[in-house]
Amino acid sequence: MRSALRTLIRDVRVFDGAQAVACADVLVVGDHIAEPDGRPADVEVDGTGRTLLPGLIDAHTHTFDGSLAQALTFGVTTELDMFCLPPNLARQRALAAARDDIADLRSAGVLATAPGGHPSAVIAAIAPMLERSEDADGPFETITHAEDAAAFVAARIAEGSDYLKIVIDEGATGRAPVPTLGPDTVKALADAARAAGMRTIAHAVTAKETAIALDAGVDGLAHIWADTAPGDPAADELAERAAAQGVFVVSAIVNYEVSGSPDRVANARHVAGVLHRAGVPLLAGTDANPFAPLHGDGLHRELELLTQAGLSPREALAAGTSVPARHFGLADRGHIAPGLRADLLLVDGDPTQDITATRAITNVWRRGISQSP
């Protein structure tokens, strides 16, 4: 049997997912990180003037053909998909398992929404633009009544969903109202998922919808709400509730930005700061899809927006690495430590001081395989 490739990254600044070390050697053996042992390496990489980071994790995407490959070129080694229909999900899972030149994947599979509710209109519009329209076209299972929650959750588990996404969206940010789940159904879904050992993430984009999600006892929010301006006490009240309940929030500010909504961007950035100061865990996510934000590239912009919201560069880096790993139960990644997966990103400069340095990518490793040409 061929021995595992040994790669030594020498004299490199390391951000381990929480702390920065000014200069260290990091050894990769096969697909995992190992303790440097003094033995010769097959490959040595000079890390002088560079920073080694855990591979980035985008905590909110929508994955289609080509998405995972694009993500990896930008150092995103794991995507957390928030809606994927079964034919597409099966294909993307198989690709991620078989190949090391694309990002890894976890997914909510089919989300919980009301008949005709969000995102029905969106996917109907984009389906003709996709190579395989069945990946986004209906019909897909929806839910109307609270008494159907346990069966809905069981069906998602049977399909291989890693967590449950629940849509609470009255269409306030769109052009017209849309059907949405009632609070009793949202709570029944959250309760059923919890009983089955499944995490719940709520899509809510207004303060009112966020309050319904918190009432239901979800684990996380897939968006920052963007309808409370600076000075509105509702933001502080919701942030305090989220902190008290241990709820995490995926930021996705860049999605408001690419939608051309400057007021929503300003509001979301303000709310992100309020949440951060309240002690609510923020996870960097983008809502990347086949159009915009772009997979991979969007996450670097999201890190910049988080620093504008008041996070330090180290806190923003954690939001894109260790924090999503912790809240989604990915114990094998998100940090740089012996025994963990060798999903790594090497950049020129020091992103712990200047977050824009994450874009200066010199190499990416996924399961220990270098993506450098």
CSV table of C-alpha atoms in Angstrom, one decimal:
chain,number,residue,atom,x,y,z
A,1,MET,CA,0.0,0.0,0.0
A,2,ARG,CA,1.3,3.4,-0.9
A,3,SER,CA,2.1,5.6,2.1
A,4,ALA,CA,0.2,8.8,2.7
A,5,LEU,CA,1.6,12.0,1.2
A,6,ARG,CA,3.4,14.1,3.8
A,7,THR,CA,3.2,17.9,3.2
A,8,LEU,CA,4.9,20.3,5.6
A,9,ILE,CA,3.9,24.0,5.5
A,10,ARG,CA,6.8,25.8,7.1
A,11,ASP,CA,7.2,29.1,9.0
A,12,VAL,CA,3.6,30.1,8.5
A,13,ARG,CA,1.2,32.3,10.5
A,14,VAL,CA,-1.7,30.2,11.6
A,15,PHE,CA,-5.2,31.2,12.4
A,16,ASP,CA,-6.5,28.0,14.0
A,17,GLY,CA,-10.2,28.9,14.0
A,18,ALA,CA,-10.0,31.0,17.2
A,19,GLN,CA,-6.5,32.2,17.8
A,20,ALA,CA,-3.5,33.3,15.8
A,21,VAL,CA,0.0,31.9,16.1
A,22,ALA,CA,2.8,34.1,14.6
A,23,CYS,CA,4.9,31.3,13.2
A,24,ALA,CA,4.5,27.6,13.2
A,25,ASP,CA,4.9,24.4,11.1
A,26,VAL,CA,1.8,22.5,10.0
A,27,LEU,CA,2.1,18.9,8.9
A,28,VAL,CA,-0.5,17.2,6.7
A,29,VAL,CA,-0.4,13.4,6.4
A,30,GLY,CA,-2.8,12.0,3.9
A,31,ASP,CA,-6.2,13.6,4.5
A,32,HIS,CA,-5.6,14.9,8.0
A,33,ILE,CA,-3.5,17.3,10.0
A,34,ALA,CA,-0.7,15.7,12.1
A,35,GLU,CA,1.8,16.7,14.7
A,36,PRO,CA,5.2,17.6,13.1
A,37,ASP,CA,7.5,14.7,13.9
A,38,GLY,CA,10.8,15.7,12.4
A,39,ARG,CA,10.6,13.1,9.6
A,40,PRO,CA,11.2,14.3,6.0
A,41,ALA,CA,8.2,15.6,4.1
A,42,ASP,CA,7.3,14.7,0.5
A,43,VAL,CA,6.3,18.3,-0.2
A,44,GLU,CA,7.4,21.4,1.6
A,45,VAL,CA,5.6,24.7,1.3
A,46,ASP,CA,7.2,28.0,2.4
A,47,GLY,CA,4.7,29.9,4.5
A,48,THR,CA,6.8,33.0,5.1
A,49,GLY,CA,4.6,36.1,5.0
A,50,ARG,CA,1.5,34.0,4.6
A,51,THR,CA,-1.4,32.8,6.8
A,52,LEU,CA,-2.8,29.4,7.0
A,53,LEU,CA,-6.6,29.2,7.8
A,54,PRO,CA,-9.1,26.4,8.1
A,55,GLY,CA,-11.0,25.9,4.9
A,56,LEU,CA,-13.9,28.4,4.8
A,57,ILE,CA,-17.5,27.2,5.5
A,58,ASP,CA,-20.3,29.1,3.8
A,59,ALA,CA,-23.3,28.6,6.1
A,60,HIS,CA,-26.0,29.4,3.5
A,61,THR,CA,-25.9,28.4,-0.1
A,62,HIS,CA,-28.1,26.8,-2.8
A,63,THR,CA,-26.0,24.3,-4.7
A,64,PHE,CA,-26.3,23.4,-8.4
A,65,ASP,CA,-23.9,21.9,-11.0
A,66,GLY,CA,-20.6,23.7,-10.8
A,67,SER,CA,-21.3,25.4,-7.5
A,68,LEU,CA,-19.0,23.2,-5.4
A,69,ALA,CA,-16.1,23.5,-7.9
A,70,GLN,CA,-16.4,27.3,-8.0
A,71,ALA,CA,-16.6,27.5,-4.2
A,72,LEU,CA,-13.3,25.5,-3.7
A,73,THR,CA,-11.4,27.9,-6.0
A,74,PHE,CA,-12.1,30.6,-3.4
A,75,GLY,CA,-11.1,28.5,-0.4
A,76,VAL,CA,-14.6,27.5,0.6
A,77,THR,CA,-14.1,23.8,1.4
A,78,THR,CA,-17.6,23.2,2.8
A,79,GLU,CA,-21.1,24.5,1.7
A,80,LEU,CA,-24.2,24.3,3.9
A,81,ASP,CA,-27.0,24.1,1.4
A,82,MET,CA,-30.4,25.5,2.5
A,83,PHE,CA,-32.7,24.0,-0.2
A,84,CYS,CA,-32.0,21.3,-2.7
A,85,LEU,CA,-34.5,19.0,-4.4
A,86,PRO,CA,-33.8,15.3,-4.3
A,87,PRO,CA,-32.4,14.7,-7.8
A,88,ASN,CA,-30.0,17.5,-7.6
A,89,LEU,CA,-29.0,16.7,-4.0
A,90,ALA,CA,-28.2,13.1,-4.8
A,91,ARG,CA,-26.0,14.1,-7.6
A,92,GLN,CA,-24.2,16.8,-5.6
A,93,ARG,CA,-23.6,14.5,-2.7
A,94,ALA,CA,-22.1,11.8,-4.9
A,95,LEU,CA,-19.8,14.3,-6.5
A,96,ALA,CA,-18.6,15.7,-3.2
A,97,ALA,CA,-17.9,12.2,-1.9
A,98,ALA,CA,-16.0,11.1,-4.9
A,99,ARG,CA,-13.9,14.2,-5.8
A,100,ASP,CA,-11.4,16.3,-3.9
A,101,ASP,CA,-11.4,19.2,-6.4
A,102,ILE,CA,-14.9,20.5,-5.2
A,103,ALA,CA,-16.2,21.6,-1.9
A,104,ASP,CA,-17.9,19.3,0.6
A,105,LEU,CA,-21.6,19.5,1.1
A,106,ARG,CA,-24.3,19.3,3.8
A,107,SER,CA,-27.9,20.1,3.0
A,108,ALA,CA,-31.4,20.8,4.3
A,109,GLY,CA,-32.8,19.0,1.2
A,110,VAL,CA,-36.5,20.0,0.8
A,111,LEU,CA,-37.4,22.9,3.0
A,112,ALA,CA,-40.6,23.3,4.9
A,113,THR,CA,-42.9,25.9,3.4
A,114,ALA,CA,-46.6,26.5,2.7
A,115,PRO,CA,-48.1,25.5,-0.7
A,116,GLY,CA,-47.3,28.4,-3.0
A,117,GLY,CA,-45.0,29.9,-0.3
A,118,HIS,CA,-41.5,31.2,-0.7
A,119,PRO,CA,-39.4,30.1,-2.6
A,120,SER,CA,-42.0,28.6,-5.1
A,121,ALA,CA,-42.0,31.7,-7.3
A,122,VAL,CA,-38.3,32.0,-7.3
A,123,ILE,CA,-37.5,28.4,-8.3
A,124,ALA,CA,-40.2,28.5,-11.0
A,125,ALA,CA,-38.5,31.6,-12.5
A,126,ILE,CA,-35.0,30.1,-12.5
A,127,ALA,CA,-35.8,26.6,-13.5
A,128,PRO,CA,-35.7,27.4,-17.3
A,129,MET,CA,-32.3,28.9,-16.9
A,130,LEU,CA,-30.7,25.8,-15.5
A,131,GLU,CA,-29.3,22.9,-17.5
A,132,ARG,CA,-31.4,20.5,-15.5
A,133,SER,CA,-34.6,22.3,-14.8
A,134,GLU,CA,-35.9,19.4,-12.7
A,135,ASP,CA,-33.3,20.4,-10.1
A,136,ALA,CA,-35.3,23.5,-9.3
A,137,ASP,CA,-38.7,22.9,-10.7
A,138,GLY,CA,-41.6,21.6,-8.6
A,139,PRO,CA,-43.6,19.9,-7.4
A,140,PHE,CA,-42.0,19.4,-4.1
A,141,GLU,CA,-43.6,18.5,-0.8
A,142,THR,CA,-45.1,21.3,1.2
A,143,ILE,CA,-46.9,21.4,4.5
A,144,THR,CA,-50.1,23.1,5.7
A,145,HIS,CA,-51.1,21.6,9.1
A,146,ALA,CA,-49.3,21.3,12.4
A,147,GLU,CA,-50.4,17.7,12.7
A,148,ASP,CA,-48.4,16.8,9.6
A,149,ALA,CA,-45.1,18.0,11.0
A,150,ALA,CA,-43.8,14.7,12.3
A,151,ALA,CA,-44.4,13.0,8.9
A,152,PHE,CA,-42.8,15.9,7.1
A,153,VAL,CA,-39.6,15.7,9.3
A,154,ALA,CA,-39.5,11.9,8.9
A,155,ALA,CA,-39.6,12.3,5.1
A,156,ARG,CA,-36.7,14.7,5.2
A,157,ILE,CA,-34.6,12.3,7.3
A,158,ALA,CA,-35.4,9.5,4.9
A,159,GLU,CA,-34.2,11.6,2.0
A,160,GLY,CA,-30.9,12.3,3.8
A,161,SER,CA,-31.4,15.9,4.9
A,162,ASP,CA,-28.8,17.0,7.5
A,163,TYR,CA,-31.0,19.6,9.1
A,164,LEU,CA,-34.5,21.2,8.7
A,165,LYS,CA,-35.1,24.6,7.1
A,166,ILE,CA,-38.4,26.2,8.0
A,167,VAL,CA,-39.7,29.1,5.9
A,168,ILE,CA,-41.5,32.0,7.6
A,169,ASP,CA,-42.0,34.6,4.9
A,170,GLU,CA,-45.1,36.6,4.2
A,171,GLY,CA,-43.5,38.2,1.2
A,172,ALA,CA,-42.9,41.6,2.8
A,173,THR,CA,-39.6,42.0,1.0
A,174,GLY,CA,-41.0,40.9,-2.4
A,175,ARG,CA,-43.5,42.3,-4.8
A,176,ALA,CA,-46.6,40.6,-3.3
A,177,PRO,CA,-47.7,38.7,-0.2
A,178,VAL,CA,-47.3,34.9,-0.4
A,179,PRO,CA,-48.7,32.1,1.7
A,180,THR,CA,-46.7,31.3,4.8
A,181,LEU,CA,-46.7,28.7,7.6
A,182,GLY,CA,-48.7,29.5,10.7
A,183,PRO,CA,-46.9,29.8,14.0
A,184,ASP,CA,-48.5,26.6,15.2
A,185,THR,CA,-47.1,24.7,12.2
A,186,VAL,CA,-43.7,26.3,12.6
A,187,LYS,CA,-43.6,25.2,16.3
A,188,ALA,CA,-44.7,21.7,15.5
A,189,LEU,CA,-42.0,21.4,12.9
A,190,ALA,CA,-39.3,22.6,15.3
A,191,ASP,CA,-40.6,20.2,18.0
A,192,ALA,CA,-40.7,17.3,15.6
A,193,ALA,CA,-37.2,18.0,14.4
A,194,ARG,CA,-35.9,18.3,17.9
A,195,ALA,CA,-37.5,15.0,18.9
A,196,ALA,CA,-35.8,13.4,15.9
A,197,GLY,CA,-32.4,14.9,16.8
A,198,MET,CA,-32.4,17.3,13.9
A,199,ARG,CA,-31.3,21.0,13.9
A,200,THR,CA,-33.8,23.6,12.7
A,201,ILE,CA,-32.9,26.7,10.8
A,202,ALA,CA,-35.6,29.3,10.1
A,203,HIS,CA,-35.8,31.5,7.0
A,204,ALA,CA,-37.1,34.8,8.4
A,205,VAL,CA,-36.3,38.3,6.9
A,206,THR,CA,-38.4,40.6,9.0
A,207,ALA,CA,-38.5,41.3,12.8
A,208,LYS,CA,-42.1,39.9,12.9
A,209,GLU,CA,-41.0,36.6,11.2
A,210,THR,CA,-38.0,36.4,13.4
A,211,ALA,CA,-40.1,36.6,16.5
A,212,ILE,CA,-42.3,33.7,15.3
A,213,ALA,CA,-39.1,31.7,14.7
A,214,LEU,CA,-37.9,32.4,18.3
A,215,ASP,CA,-41.3,31.6,19.7
A,216,ALA,CA,-41.1,28.2,18.0
A,217,GLY,CA,-37.7,27.4,19.5
A,218,VAL,CA,-35.6,27.0,16.4
A,219,ASP,CA,-31.8,26.5,16.7
A,220,GLY,CA,-30.8,29.1,14.1
A,221,LEU,CA,-31.9,31.8,11.7
A,222,ALA,CA,-30.8,31.6,8.1
A,223,HIS,CA,-30.9,35.4,7.6
A,224,ILE,CA,-30.5,38.6,9.5
A,225,TRP,CA,-33.7,40.5,9.4
A,226,ALA,CA,-33.4,43.9,7.7
A,227,ASP,CA,-36.5,45.9,8.5
A,228,THR,CA,-35.4,47.5,11.7
A,229,ALA,CA,-33.3,50.7,11.2
A,230,PRO,CA,-30.7,52.0,13.7
A,231,GLY,CA,-32.5,53.3,16.8
A,232,ASP,CA,-35.4,50.8,16.6
A,233,PRO,CA,-35.6,49.1,20.0
A,234,ALA,CA,-37.0,45.9,18.3
A,235,ALA,CA,-33.5,44.9,17.1
A,236,ASP,CA,-32.2,45.0,20.7
A,237,GLU,CA,-35.2,43.1,22.0
A,238,LEU,CA,-34.9,40.3,19.4
A,239,ALA,CA,-31.1,40.1,19.9
A,240,GLU,CA,-31.5,39.7,23.6
A,241,ARG,CA,-34.1,37.0,23.0
A,242,ALA,CA,-31.9,35.1,20.6
A,243,ALA,CA,-28.9,35.3,23.0
A,244,ALA,CA,-31.0,34.0,25.9
A,245,GLN,CA,-32.3,31.1,23.8
A,246,GLY,CA,-28.9,30.2,22.4
A,247,VAL,CA,-29.9,30.8,18.8
A,248,PHE,CA,-27.3,31.3,16.1
A,249,VAL,CA,-27.8,33.6,13.1
A,250,VAL,CA,-26.4,33.2,9.6
A,251,SER,CA,-25.5,36.7,8.3
A,252,ALA,CA,-26.1,36.7,4.5
A,253,ILE,CA,-25.7,40.5,4.3
A,254,VAL,CA,-24.1,40.2,0.9
A,255,ASN,CA,-27.4,38.8,-0.4
A,256,TYR,CA,-29.1,42.1,0.4
A,257,GLU,CA,-26.2,43.9,-1.3
A,258,VAL,CA,-26.4,42.0,-4.6
A,259,SER,CA,-30.1,42.5,-4.6
A,260,GLY,CA,-29.5,46.3,-4.9
A,261,SER,CA,-31.1,47.1,-1.5
A,262,PRO,CA,-28.9,49.7,0.2
A,263,ASP,CA,-31.3,50.4,3.0
A,264,ARG,CA,-31.6,46.7,3.8
A,265,VAL,CA,-27.8,46.4,3.7
A,266,ALA,CA,-27.4,49.2,6.2
A,267,ASN,CA,-30.2,47.8,8.4
A,268,ALA,CA,-28.7,44.2,8.2
A,269,ARG,CA,-25.2,45.5,9.0
A,270,HIS,CA,-26.6,47.4,12.0
A,271,VAL,CA,-28.6,44.3,13.2
A,272,ALA,CA,-25.5,42.2,12.8
A,273,GLY,CA,-23.6,44.5,15.2
A,274,VAL,CA,-26.5,44.4,17.7
A,275,LEU,CA,-26.6,40.6,17.6
A,276,HIS,CA,-22.8,40.5,18.0
A,277,ARG,CA,-22.8,42.8,21.0
A,278,ALA,CA,-25.6,40.7,22.6
A,279,GLY,CA,-23.5,37.6,22.3
A,280,VAL,CA,-25.4,35.9,19.5
A,281,PRO,CA,-23.2,33.6,17.5
A,282,LEU,CA,-22.9,34.9,13.9
A,283,LEU,CA,-22.1,32.5,11.1
A,284,ALA,CA,-20.9,33.8,7.7
A,285,GLY,CA,-23.2,32.8,4.9
A,286,THR,CA,-24.1,34.3,1.5
A,287,ASP,CA,-27.3,32.7,0.1
A,288,ALA,CA,-25.1,31.9,-3.0
A,289,ASN,CA,-27.1,30.5,-5.9
A,290,PRO,CA,-26.5,30.0,-9.7
A,291,PHE,CA,-26.5,33.7,-10.3
A,292,ALA,CA,-25.6,36.0,-7.3
A,293,PRO,CA,-24.0,36.1,-4.8
A,294,LEU,CA,-21.3,33.9,-6.5
A,295,HIS,CA,-20.3,30.7,-4.7
A,296,GLY,CA,-17.0,31.2,-2.9
A,297,ASP,CA,-16.4,34.8,-4.0
A,298,GLY,CA,-19.5,36.0,-2.0
A,299,LEU,CA,-18.1,34.6,1.3
A,300,HIS,CA,-15.1,36.9,1.1
A,301,ARG,CA,-17.3,39.9,0.7
A,302,GLU,CA,-19.5,38.6,3.6
A,303,LEU,CA,-16.4,38.6,5.9
A,304,GLU,CA,-15.7,42.2,4.9
A,305,LEU,CA,-19.3,43.1,5.7
A,306,LEU,CA,-19.1,41.5,9.1
A,307,THR,CA,-16.1,43.5,10.0
A,308,GLN,CA,-18.0,46.6,8.9
A,309,ALA,CA,-20.7,45.5,11.3
A,310,GLY,CA,-18.3,45.6,14.2
A,311,LEU,CA,-16.6,42.1,14.3
A,312,SER,CA,-12.8,42.1,14.5
A,313,PRO,CA,-11.1,40.3,11.6
A,314,ARG,CA,-10.4,37.3,13.9
A,315,GLU,CA,-14.1,37.2,14.8
A,316,ALA,CA,-15.1,37.4,11.2
A,317,LEU,CA,-12.7,34.6,10.3
A,318,ALA,CA,-14.2,32.5,13.1
A,319,ALA,CA,-17.6,33.2,11.7
A,320,GLY,CA,-16.4,31.6,8.4
A,321,THR,CA,-14.7,28.6,10.0
A,322,SER,CA,-15.0,27.3,13.5
A,323,VAL,CA,-18.4,28.9,14.4
A,324,PRO,CA,-20.4,27.2,11.6
A,325,ALA,CA,-18.5,24.0,12.3
A,326,ARG,CA,-19.5,24.0,15.9
A,327,HIS,CA,-23.2,24.9,15.3
A,328,PHE,CA,-23.7,22.4,12.5
A,329,GLY,CA,-21.9,19.6,14.3
A,330,LEU,CA,-18.9,19.4,12.0
A,331,ALA,CA,-16.4,18.3,14.6
A,332,ASP,CA,-13.7,17.3,12.0
A,333,ARG,CA,-13.2,20.7,10.5
A,334,GLY,CA,-13.3,24.5,11.1
A,335,HIS,CA,-10.0,24.4,13.2
A,336,ILE,CA,-6.4,23.6,12.5
A,337,ALA,CA,-5.4,20.9,15.0
A,338,PRO,CA,-3.8,17.4,14.8
A,339,GLY,CA,-6.4,14.8,13.9
A,340,LEU,CA,-8.7,17.1,12.0
A,341,ARG,CA,-9.5,17.1,8.2
A,342,ALA,CA,-6.8,18.8,6.2
A,343,ASP,CA,-9.2,21.3,4.7
A,344,LEU,CA,-7.0,24.4,4.5
A,345,LEU,CA,-6.6,27.8,2.9
A,346,LEU,CA,-3.2,29.5,2.5
A,347,VAL,CA,-3.2,33.3,1.7
A,348,ASP,CA,-0.6,36.0,1.4
A,349,GLY,CA,-0.6,38.6,4.1
A,350,ASP,CA,-2.4,38.6,7.4
A,351,PRO,CA,-6.2,38.5,7.4
A,352,THR,CA,-6.3,38.6,11.2
A,353,GLN,CA,-5.4,42.2,10.7
A,354,ASP,CA,-6.8,43.0,7.2
A,355,ILE,CA,-9.8,40.8,6.3
A,356,THR,CA,-9.4,41.5,2.6
A,357,ALA,CA,-6.2,39.4,2.6
A,358,THR,CA,-8.5,36.3,2.5
A,359,ARG,CA,-8.7,37.0,-1.2
A,360,ALA,CA,-4.9,36.6,-1.8
A,361,ILE,CA,-5.2,32.9,-2.1
A,362,THR,CA,-2.0,30.9,-2.9
A,363,ASN,CA,-3.2,27.4,-2.2
A,364,VAL,CA,-6.2,25.4,-1.0
A,365,TRP,CA,-6.2,21.8,0.3
A,366,ARG,CA,-9.3,19.7,0.5
A,367,ARG,CA,-8.9,16.4,2.4
A,368,GLY,CA,-5.1,17.0,2.1
A,369,ILE,CA,-5.1,17.3,-1.7
A,370,SER,CA,-3.5,20.5,-2.9
A,371,GLN,CA,-5.5,22.5,-5.5
A,372,SER,CA,-2.5,24.4,-6.6
A,373,PRO,CA,-1.7,24.0,-10.3
